[in-house]
Tab-separated table of C-alpha atoms in Angstrom:
chain	number	residue	atom	x	y	z
A	1	MET	CA	159.114	66.998	174.127
A	2	SER	CA	156.047	68.925	175.274
A	3	GLN	CA	156.411	72.424	176.632
A	4	GLY	CA	153.518	71.867	179.014
A	5	ALA	CA	150.702	74.242	179.714
A	6	GLN	CA	151.652	77.733	178.605
A	7	GLU	CA	148.583	79.410	180.020
A	8	LEU	CA	147.388	78.484	183.482
A	9	GLY	CA	144.078	80.241	183.239
A	10	ASP	CA	141.871	83.133	183.998
A	11	PRO	CA	143.118	85.181	186.955
A	12	ASP	CA	139.590	85.301	188.402
A	13	TYR	CA	138.986	81.575	188.333
A	14	GLY	CA	142.323	79.938	187.602
A	15	VAL	CA	140.798	77.868	184.786
A	16	CYS	CA	142.050	77.805	181.213
A	17	GLN	CA	138.956	77.086	179.147
A	18	GLY	CA	138.326	75.805	175.682
A	19	THR	CA	140.234	73.713	173.193
A	20	ASN	CA	143.255	75.979	172.892
A	21	PRO	CA	146.345	73.699	173.030
A	22	ARG	CA	148.073	76.335	175.182
A	23	CYS	CA	145.670	75.328	177.990
A	24	TYR	CA	146.460	71.623	177.882
A	25	HIS	CA	149.195	69.557	179.409
A	26	ASP	CA	148.657	65.863	180.070
A	27	TRP	CA	151.733	65.517	182.296
A	28	GLY	CA	151.962	61.963	180.967
A	29	ASN	CA	149.001	60.933	183.132
A	30	PHE	CA	146.902	59.195	180.493
A	31	ASP	CA	147.618	55.854	178.866
A	32	ALA	CA	146.883	56.307	175.164
A	33	THR	CA	147.560	52.624	174.447
A	34	GLN	CA	144.290	51.410	175.985
A	35	GLY	CA	142.397	51.923	172.721
A	36	TYR	CA	139.433	53.558	174.481
A	37	TYR	CA	138.697	56.497	176.741
A	38	ARG	CA	137.665	56.159	180.373
A	39	VAL	CA	135.191	58.462	182.096
A	40	LEU	CA	134.027	58.754	185.678
A	41	LEU	CA	130.313	59.562	185.874
A	42	TYR	CA	129.466	61.435	189.087
A	43	THR	CA	125.781	61.955	189.909
A	44	ARG	CA	125.674	62.827	193.609
A	45	THR	CA	122.950	65.238	194.695
A	46	ALA	CA	122.680	67.285	197.877
A	47	GLY	CA	119.515	69.097	196.836
A	48	PRO	CA	116.879	68.554	194.165
A	49	ARG	CA	117.251	65.217	192.405
A	50	HIS	CA	116.112	64.647	188.837
A	51	ALA	CA	113.946	61.573	188.397
A	52	ASN	CA	116.121	60.210	185.570
A	53	LEU	CA	118.937	59.661	188.092
A	54	GLY	CA	116.786	57.103	189.881
A	55	PRO	CA	117.441	56.169	193.500
A	56	ALA	CA	120.694	57.260	195.127
A	57	LEU	CA	123.562	54.843	194.633
A	58	SER	CA	125.285	53.052	197.477
A	59	THR	CA	128.900	53.892	198.307
A	60	GLY	CA	131.856	52.789	196.256
A	61	LEU	CA	132.573	52.549	192.573
A	62	ASN	CA	130.058	50.928	190.211
A	63	PRO	CA	127.388	49.994	192.753
A	64	PRO	CA	124.475	47.911	191.441
A	65	LEU	CA	122.119	49.813	189.132
A	66	THR	CA	118.403	49.382	188.586
A	67	THR	CA	116.356	50.232	185.498
A	68	ALA	CA	115.345	53.439	187.322
A	69	ASN	CA	118.986	54.654	187.083
A	70	VAL	CA	118.250	55.858	183.546
A	71	VAL	CA	121.111	58.347	183.178
A	72	ARG	CA	123.838	55.993	184.339
A	73	ASN	CA	122.564	53.085	182.273
A	74	ALA	CA	122.307	55.267	179.153
A	75	ILE	CA	125.786	56.803	179.509
A	76	LEU	CA	127.400	53.413	180.055
A	77	GLU	CA	125.522	51.958	177.064
A	78	MET	CA	126.440	54.952	174.908
A	79	GLY	CA	130.081	54.487	175.853
A	80	ALA	CA	130.057	50.822	174.893
A	81	GLY	CA	129.073	51.784	171.353
A	82	ASN	CA	131.305	54.848	171.042
A	83	GLY	CA	134.779	54.004	172.242
A	84	PHE	CA	134.655	54.895	175.906
A	85	ARG	CA	134.143	52.999	179.111
A	86	GLY	CA	132.796	54.407	182.282
A	87	ASP	CA	132.595	53.949	185.992
A	88	CYS	CA	129.859	55.575	188.024
A	89	THR	CA	129.644	56.773	191.590
A	90	GLU	CA	127.901	59.103	193.995
A	91	ASP	CA	130.573	58.488	196.622
A	92	VAL	CA	132.588	61.686	197.153
A	93	THR	CA	135.547	59.666	198.467
A	94	GLN	CA	136.024	58.324	194.922
A	95	LEU	CA	137.003	61.876	193.903
A	96	ALA	CA	139.268	62.576	196.888
A	97	SER	CA	142.587	61.769	195.206
A	98	PRO	CA	144.045	63.139	191.972
A	99	ALA	CA	145.759	59.775	191.502
A	100	THR	CA	142.319	58.160	191.329
A	101	LEU	CA	140.967	60.760	188.911
A	102	PHE	CA	143.994	60.469	186.620
A	103	ARG	CA	142.794	56.951	185.715
A	104	TYR	CA	140.107	58.749	183.682
A	105	ASN	CA	140.278	60.901	180.577
A	106	ALA	CA	137.278	62.892	181.810
A	107	VAL	CA	135.100	63.341	184.862
A	108	VAL	CA	131.417	63.860	184.031
A	109	PHE	CA	129.097	65.648	186.471
A	110	PHE	CA	125.543	64.775	185.387
A	111	SER	CA	122.714	66.581	187.210
A	112	THR	CA	124.673	66.920	190.417
A	113	SER	CA	123.173	69.483	192.766
A	114	ARG	CA	124.282	71.847	195.496
A	115	ASP	CA	127.462	71.117	197.472
A	116	THR	CA	128.439	67.573	196.524
A	117	LEU	CA	132.195	67.829	197.067
A	118	ASP	CA	134.156	68.045	200.302
A	119	ASP	CA	137.491	69.869	200.619
A	120	ALA	CA	139.554	66.840	199.555
A	121	ALA	CA	137.438	66.274	196.437
A	122	GLN	CA	137.591	69.969	195.507
A	123	THR	CA	141.382	69.978	195.764
A	124	SER	CA	141.599	66.740	193.817
A	125	LEU	CA	139.325	67.956	191.004
A	126	ARG	CA	141.292	71.194	190.700
A	127	GLN	CA	144.612	69.301	190.495
A	128	TYR	CA	143.140	66.847	187.990
A	129	VAL	CA	141.911	69.585	185.635
A	130	ARG	CA	145.133	71.578	185.938
A	131	GLY	CA	146.994	68.374	185.126
A	132	GLY	CA	145.121	67.958	181.839
A	133	GLY	CA	142.072	65.955	182.939
A	134	GLY	CA	138.836	66.550	181.094
A	135	PHE	CA	135.636	67.785	182.683
A	136	VAL	CA	132.086	67.581	181.346
A	137	GLY	CA	129.191	69.248	183.155
A	138	ILE	CA	125.714	68.186	182.034
A	139	HIS	CA	122.383	69.749	182.950
A	140	ASN	CA	122.236	70.525	186.663
A	141	ALA	CA	126.018	70.368	187.014
A	142	PHE	CA	125.532	74.134	186.670
A	143	GLY	CA	123.516	74.024	189.921
A	144	THR	CA	126.419	72.587	191.920
A	145	GLU	CA	129.099	74.058	194.197
A	146	TYR	CA	127.582	77.559	194.293
A	147	ASN	CA	130.118	78.850	196.784
A	148	TRP	CA	133.237	77.693	194.956
A	149	PRO	CA	134.475	80.338	192.457
A	150	TRP	CA	136.953	77.926	190.815
A	151	TYR	CA	134.128	75.537	189.856
A	152	GLU	CA	132.046	78.423	188.545
A	153	GLY	CA	135.031	79.360	186.386
A	154	LEU	CA	135.313	75.780	185.155
A	155	LEU	CA	131.738	76.175	183.902
A	156	GLY	CA	132.629	79.361	182.054
A	157	GLY	CA	131.527	81.711	184.823
A	158	ALA	CA	127.994	80.313	184.766
A	159	ASN	CA	125.649	79.159	187.474
A	160	PHE	CA	122.082	77.867	187.466
A	161	TYR	CA	119.635	78.872	190.157
A	162	ASP	CA	116.131	78.217	188.839
A	163	HIS	CA	114.518	77.470	185.511
A	164	GLY	CA	111.143	78.820	186.601
A	165	PRO	CA	107.784	77.123	186.190
A	166	VAL	CA	106.977	74.814	183.305
A	167	GLN	CA	105.541	76.808	180.421
A	168	PRO	CA	103.397	75.586	177.527
A	169	GLY	CA	105.106	75.543	174.176
A	170	THR	CA	105.523	73.790	170.868
A	171	PRO	CA	108.957	72.270	170.319
A	172	TYR	CA	110.355	72.471	166.822
A	173	ALA	CA	113.617	71.973	165.018
A	174	TRP	CA	115.086	72.582	161.619
A	175	TRP	CA	118.476	71.837	160.152
A	176	ALA	CA	120.285	74.620	158.316
A	177	ALA	CA	118.470	77.676	156.934
A	178	ARG	CA	118.776	76.486	153.319
A	179	THR	CA	118.008	72.835	153.979
A	180	PRO	CA	114.310	71.910	153.602
A	181	ARG	CA	112.899	70.641	156.858
A	182	PRO	CA	111.187	67.259	156.953
A	183	PRO	CA	107.421	67.582	157.609
A	184	ARG	CA	107.754	66.299	161.189
A	185	CYS	CA	110.140	69.154	161.990
A	186	ARG	CA	108.110	71.990	160.517
A	187	ARG	CA	106.785	74.649	162.817
A	188	PRO	CA	103.945	77.050	162.172
A	189	GLY	CA	105.030	80.373	160.708
A	190	PRO	CA	108.154	81.478	158.889
A	191	SER	CA	111.662	80.349	159.739
A	192	PRO	CA	113.597	83.228	161.306
A	193	THR	CA	116.267	82.974	158.605
A	194	SER	CA	114.548	81.913	155.391
A	195	GLY	CA	111.158	83.614	155.612
A	196	THR	CA	109.415	80.359	154.629
A	197	THR	CA	107.511	77.747	156.554
């Protein structure tokens, strides 16, 4: 028998962060017999909207998508090949009840912006996370709910205000310091760890 959550979280934010098992208690809310995970993808914006979200979705759960809804199409396709299924919405009423959220193993905020949750959805999300529900914040999820300290705590005490103007640069990548980089991934100059190019 589980002891339940032994640590309820940071006194400033009320969020227990990380993968520490002391933070987690599923309260028996998730059906492990399904054979796959379920996620709710939430992409509502109340401010700047990234082009990869495409046009705003109509109300409800799983409204029709177009090819311009790049993010939602990609996440749902990725799930199909990786053991999770997803529903998508921009309708805040779909987040207004913890009972609704507990149908999902995780809620994913992808490039949401500004204040996208009403009081009912905020309460529901807080109860869901405290009850063991997962949360994933991607990209501009850090530019959401600026005036809600609990959400800021959920994000590790972080917030995003502006990334400044686009700057010229040369992207590069390399694997580990002792692993030779393929020619396509070389950058000019020495690697900061190996001293070689």
